[in-house]
CSV table of C-alpha atoms in Angstrom, one decimal:
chain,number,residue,atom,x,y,z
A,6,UNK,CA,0.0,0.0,0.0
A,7,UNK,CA,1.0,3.4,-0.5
A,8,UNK,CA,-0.1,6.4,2.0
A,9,UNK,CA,2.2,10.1,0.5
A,10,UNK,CA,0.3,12.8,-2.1
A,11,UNK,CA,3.0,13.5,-3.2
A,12,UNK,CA,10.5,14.4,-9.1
A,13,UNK,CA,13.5,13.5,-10.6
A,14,UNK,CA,14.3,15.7,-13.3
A,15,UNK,CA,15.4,13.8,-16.3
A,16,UNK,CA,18.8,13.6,-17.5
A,17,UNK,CA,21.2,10.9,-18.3
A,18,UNK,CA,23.2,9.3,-16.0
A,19,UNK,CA,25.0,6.0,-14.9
A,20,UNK,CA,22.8,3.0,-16.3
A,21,UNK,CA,22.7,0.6,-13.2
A,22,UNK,CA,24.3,-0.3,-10.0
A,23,UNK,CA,23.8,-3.9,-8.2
A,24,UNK,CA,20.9,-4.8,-6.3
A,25,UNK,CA,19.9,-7.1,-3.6
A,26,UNK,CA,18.9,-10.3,-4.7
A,27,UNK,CA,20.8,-10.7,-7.5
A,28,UNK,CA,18.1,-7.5,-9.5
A,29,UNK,CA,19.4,-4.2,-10.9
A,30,UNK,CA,18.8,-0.8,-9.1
A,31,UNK,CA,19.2,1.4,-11.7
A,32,UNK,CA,20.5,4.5,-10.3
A,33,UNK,CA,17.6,7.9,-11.0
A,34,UNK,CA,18.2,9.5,-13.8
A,35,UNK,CA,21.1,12.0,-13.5
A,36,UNK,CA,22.0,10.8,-10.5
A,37,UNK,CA,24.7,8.8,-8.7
A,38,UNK,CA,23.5,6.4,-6.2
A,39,UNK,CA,25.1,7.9,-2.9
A,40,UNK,CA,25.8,11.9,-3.5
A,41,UNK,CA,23.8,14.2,-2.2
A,42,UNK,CA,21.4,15.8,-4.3
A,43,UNK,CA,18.4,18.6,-4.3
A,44,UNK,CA,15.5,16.4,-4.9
A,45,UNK,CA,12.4,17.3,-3.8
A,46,UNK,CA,13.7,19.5,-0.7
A,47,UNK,CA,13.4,23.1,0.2
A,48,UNK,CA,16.1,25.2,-1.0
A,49,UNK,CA,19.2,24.6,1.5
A,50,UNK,CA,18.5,20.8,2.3
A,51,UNK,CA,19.5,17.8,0.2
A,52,UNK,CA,17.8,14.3,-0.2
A,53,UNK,CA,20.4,12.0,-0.9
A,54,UNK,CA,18.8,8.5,-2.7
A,55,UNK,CA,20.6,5.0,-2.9
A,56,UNK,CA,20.0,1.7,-3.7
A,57,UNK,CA,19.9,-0.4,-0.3
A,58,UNK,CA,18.8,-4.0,0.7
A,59,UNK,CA,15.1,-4.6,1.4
A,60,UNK,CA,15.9,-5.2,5.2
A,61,UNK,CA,18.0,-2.1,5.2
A,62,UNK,CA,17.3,-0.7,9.3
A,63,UNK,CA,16.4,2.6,7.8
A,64,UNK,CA,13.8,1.0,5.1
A,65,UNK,CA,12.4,-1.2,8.1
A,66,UNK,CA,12.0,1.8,10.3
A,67,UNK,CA,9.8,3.5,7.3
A,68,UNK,CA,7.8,0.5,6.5
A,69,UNK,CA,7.1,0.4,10.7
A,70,UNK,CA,6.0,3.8,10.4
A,71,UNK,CA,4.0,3.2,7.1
A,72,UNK,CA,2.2,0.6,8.9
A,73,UNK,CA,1.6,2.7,12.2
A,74,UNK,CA,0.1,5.3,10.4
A,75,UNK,CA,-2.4,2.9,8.3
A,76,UNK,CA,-3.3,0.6,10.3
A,77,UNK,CA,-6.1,2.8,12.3
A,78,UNK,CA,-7.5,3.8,9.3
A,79,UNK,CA,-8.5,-0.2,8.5
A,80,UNK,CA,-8.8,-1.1,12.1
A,81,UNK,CA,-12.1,-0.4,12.0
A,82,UNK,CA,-13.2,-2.8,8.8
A,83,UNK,CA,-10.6,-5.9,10.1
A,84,UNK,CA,-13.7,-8.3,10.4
A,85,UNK,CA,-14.5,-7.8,7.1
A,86,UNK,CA,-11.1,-8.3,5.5
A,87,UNK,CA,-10.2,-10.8,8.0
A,88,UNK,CA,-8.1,-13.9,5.6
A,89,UNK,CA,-8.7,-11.8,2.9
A,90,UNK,CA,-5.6,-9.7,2.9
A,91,UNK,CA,-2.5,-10.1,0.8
A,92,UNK,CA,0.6,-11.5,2.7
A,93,UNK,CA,3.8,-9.0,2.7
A,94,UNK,CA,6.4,-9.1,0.3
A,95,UNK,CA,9.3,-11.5,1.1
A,96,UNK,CA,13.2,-10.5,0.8
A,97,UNK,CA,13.2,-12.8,-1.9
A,98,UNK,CA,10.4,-11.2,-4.3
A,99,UNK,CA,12.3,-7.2,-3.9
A,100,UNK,CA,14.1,-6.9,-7.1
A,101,UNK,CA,15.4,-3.1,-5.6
A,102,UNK,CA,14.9,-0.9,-3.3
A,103,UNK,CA,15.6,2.9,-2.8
A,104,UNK,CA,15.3,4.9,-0.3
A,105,UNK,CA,16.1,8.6,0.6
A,106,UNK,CA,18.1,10.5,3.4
A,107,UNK,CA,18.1,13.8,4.5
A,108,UNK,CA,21.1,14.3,6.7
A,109,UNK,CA,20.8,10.6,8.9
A,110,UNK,CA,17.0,10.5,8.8
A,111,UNK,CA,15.3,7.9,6.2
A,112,UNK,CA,12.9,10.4,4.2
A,113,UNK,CA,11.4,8.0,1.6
A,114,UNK,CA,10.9,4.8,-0.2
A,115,UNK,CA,10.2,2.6,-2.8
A,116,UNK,CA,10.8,-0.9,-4.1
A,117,UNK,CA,10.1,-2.9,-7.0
A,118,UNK,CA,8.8,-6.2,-6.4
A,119,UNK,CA,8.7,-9.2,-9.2
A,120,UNK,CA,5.3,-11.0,-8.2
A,121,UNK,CA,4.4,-14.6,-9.4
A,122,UNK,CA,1.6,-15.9,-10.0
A,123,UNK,CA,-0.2,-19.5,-9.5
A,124,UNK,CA,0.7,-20.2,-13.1
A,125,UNK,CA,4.2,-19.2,-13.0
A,126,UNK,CA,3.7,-16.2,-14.7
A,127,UNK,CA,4.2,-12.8,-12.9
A,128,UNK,CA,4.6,-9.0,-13.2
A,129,UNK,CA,6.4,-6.1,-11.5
A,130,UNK,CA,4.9,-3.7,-8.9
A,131,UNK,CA,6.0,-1.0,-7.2
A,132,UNK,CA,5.5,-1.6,-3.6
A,133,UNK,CA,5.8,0.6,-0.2
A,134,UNK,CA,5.9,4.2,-1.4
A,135,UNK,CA,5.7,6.2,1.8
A,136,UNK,CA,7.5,9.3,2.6
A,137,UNK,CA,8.1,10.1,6.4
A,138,UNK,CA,5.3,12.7,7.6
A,139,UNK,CA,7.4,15.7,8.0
A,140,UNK,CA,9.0,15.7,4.7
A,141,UNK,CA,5.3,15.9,2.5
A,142,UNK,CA,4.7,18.1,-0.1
A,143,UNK,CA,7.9,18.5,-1.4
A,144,UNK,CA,7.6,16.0,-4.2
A,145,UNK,CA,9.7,12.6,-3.0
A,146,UNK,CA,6.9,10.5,-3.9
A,147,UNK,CA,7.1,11.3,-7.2
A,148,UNK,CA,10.9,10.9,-7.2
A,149,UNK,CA,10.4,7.7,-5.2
A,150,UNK,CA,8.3,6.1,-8.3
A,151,UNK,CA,10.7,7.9,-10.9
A,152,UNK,CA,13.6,5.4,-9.0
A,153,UNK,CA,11.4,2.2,-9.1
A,154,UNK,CA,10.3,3.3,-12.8
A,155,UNK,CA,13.8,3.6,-13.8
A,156,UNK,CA,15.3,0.5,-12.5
A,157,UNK,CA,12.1,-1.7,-14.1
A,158,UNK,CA,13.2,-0.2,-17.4
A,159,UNK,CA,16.5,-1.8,-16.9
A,160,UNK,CA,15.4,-5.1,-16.3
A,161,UNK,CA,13.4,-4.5,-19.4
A,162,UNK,CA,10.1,-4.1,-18.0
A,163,UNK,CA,7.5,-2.2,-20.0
A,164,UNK,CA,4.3,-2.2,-17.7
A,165,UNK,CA,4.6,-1.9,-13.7
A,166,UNK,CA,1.2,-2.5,-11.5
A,167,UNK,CA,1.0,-1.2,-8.1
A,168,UNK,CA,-1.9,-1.8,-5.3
A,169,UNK,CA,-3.3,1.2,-2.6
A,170,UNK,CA,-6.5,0.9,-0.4
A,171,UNK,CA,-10.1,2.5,-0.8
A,172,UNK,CA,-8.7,4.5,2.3
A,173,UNK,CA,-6.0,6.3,1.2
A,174,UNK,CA,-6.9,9.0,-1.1
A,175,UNK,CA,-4.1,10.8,-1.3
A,176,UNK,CA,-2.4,7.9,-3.0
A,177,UNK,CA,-4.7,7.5,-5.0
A,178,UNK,CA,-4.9,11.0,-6.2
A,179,UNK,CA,-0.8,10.8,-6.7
A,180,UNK,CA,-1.3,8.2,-9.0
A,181,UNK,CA,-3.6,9.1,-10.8
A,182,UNK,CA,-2.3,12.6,-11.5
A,183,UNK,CA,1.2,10.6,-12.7
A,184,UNK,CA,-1.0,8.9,-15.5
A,185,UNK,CA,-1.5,5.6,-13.6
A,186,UNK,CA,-4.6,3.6,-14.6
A,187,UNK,CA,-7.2,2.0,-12.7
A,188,UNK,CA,-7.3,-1.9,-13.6
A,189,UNK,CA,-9.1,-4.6,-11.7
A,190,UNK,CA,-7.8,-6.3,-8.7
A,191,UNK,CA,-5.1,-9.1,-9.2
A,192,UNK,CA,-3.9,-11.5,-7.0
A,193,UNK,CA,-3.3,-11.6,-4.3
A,194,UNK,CA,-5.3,-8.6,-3.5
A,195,UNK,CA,-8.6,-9.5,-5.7
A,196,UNK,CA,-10.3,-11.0,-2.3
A,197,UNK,CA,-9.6,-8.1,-0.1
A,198,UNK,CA,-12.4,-5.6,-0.9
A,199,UNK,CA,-10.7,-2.5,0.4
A,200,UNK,CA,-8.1,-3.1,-2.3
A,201,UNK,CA,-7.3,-0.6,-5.3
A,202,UNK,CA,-5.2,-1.7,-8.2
A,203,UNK,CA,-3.2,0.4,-10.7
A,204,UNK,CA,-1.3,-0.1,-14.0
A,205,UNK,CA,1.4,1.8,-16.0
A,206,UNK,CA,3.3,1.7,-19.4
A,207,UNK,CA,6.7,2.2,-18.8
């Protein structure tokens, strides 16, 4: 799920660096992986992104918080989705995984996650795009799906699907104002009925 409303200017830059997992993190556009640069930050501060592992203590910390801040909004409807929700993503599944300091202090995050289905076939969704609550409004979100964009192109991906919840408008709105497209539910989140799915042509 994904809770920020909230861009990496385009430019050329170094094609890839390794990934966990044996994927590519391709690094944003224009970018290095680890110097500091003025992305989506008020004049004076810099967001520095890299590519780290999934279990990364800083992306941990952000997913916690992710989690902390959702989970009263659904608390109420639990009976109803009760077996019905999707399982988290595994290590194994995160093809890459960025995420975004200011100073020491995790900002944001992303990863790209290759999901298989019961046939063996699969697709690639972003996953976990949350930026840290005092750092909204200043456009990391959009940077954060730039990175995950970026390094699905350089696997060779040319369509990315993502899933948010009924209850997070703001998400919604981001993604729909960045051109993704509404799409029925796949698995695993088709049985959960608070569960909103979204596709886009890379």
């Amino acid at each position: 799920m994904t809770l920020d409303a909230d861009a990496l200017a385009p430019g050329t830059g170094p094609a890839a660096t390794p990934a966990p997992y044996g994927g590519v993190a391709a690094v944003p556009r224009g970018r290095t992986g680890t110097s500091p640069e003025p992305v989506g930050a008020h004049p004076g501060t810099a967001v520095r992104w890299s590519a780290v592992d999934w279990e990364h203590p800083d992306a941990r910390a952000l997913r916690a918080r992710m989690d902390a801040e959702l989970r009263p909004r659904y608390a109420p409807f639990d009976a109803q989705r009760a077996g019905r929700q999707a399982d988290p993503p595994t290590a194994s599944e995160i093809v890459a995984t960025w995420l975004a300091h200011e100073g020491a202090r995790p900002v944001a995050m992303a990863s790209l996650r290759r999901l298989r289905g019961p046939d063996g076939g699969g697709l690639h969704e972003v996953k976990r795009v949350y930026v840290h609550d005092g750092y909204r409004g200043r456009g990391l979100a959009r940077a954060a799906l730039d990175a995950v964009g970026t390094s699905a192109r350089a696997l060779g991906v040319t369509r990315l699907a993502l899933q948010t919840g009924k209850l997070q408008p703001e998400a919604m709105a981001l993604y729909e104002r960045q051109g993704w497209q509404r799409i029925p539910c796949y698995p695993p989140y088709d049985t959960d009925p608070f569960s909103v799915c979204y596709a886009k042509d890379l």
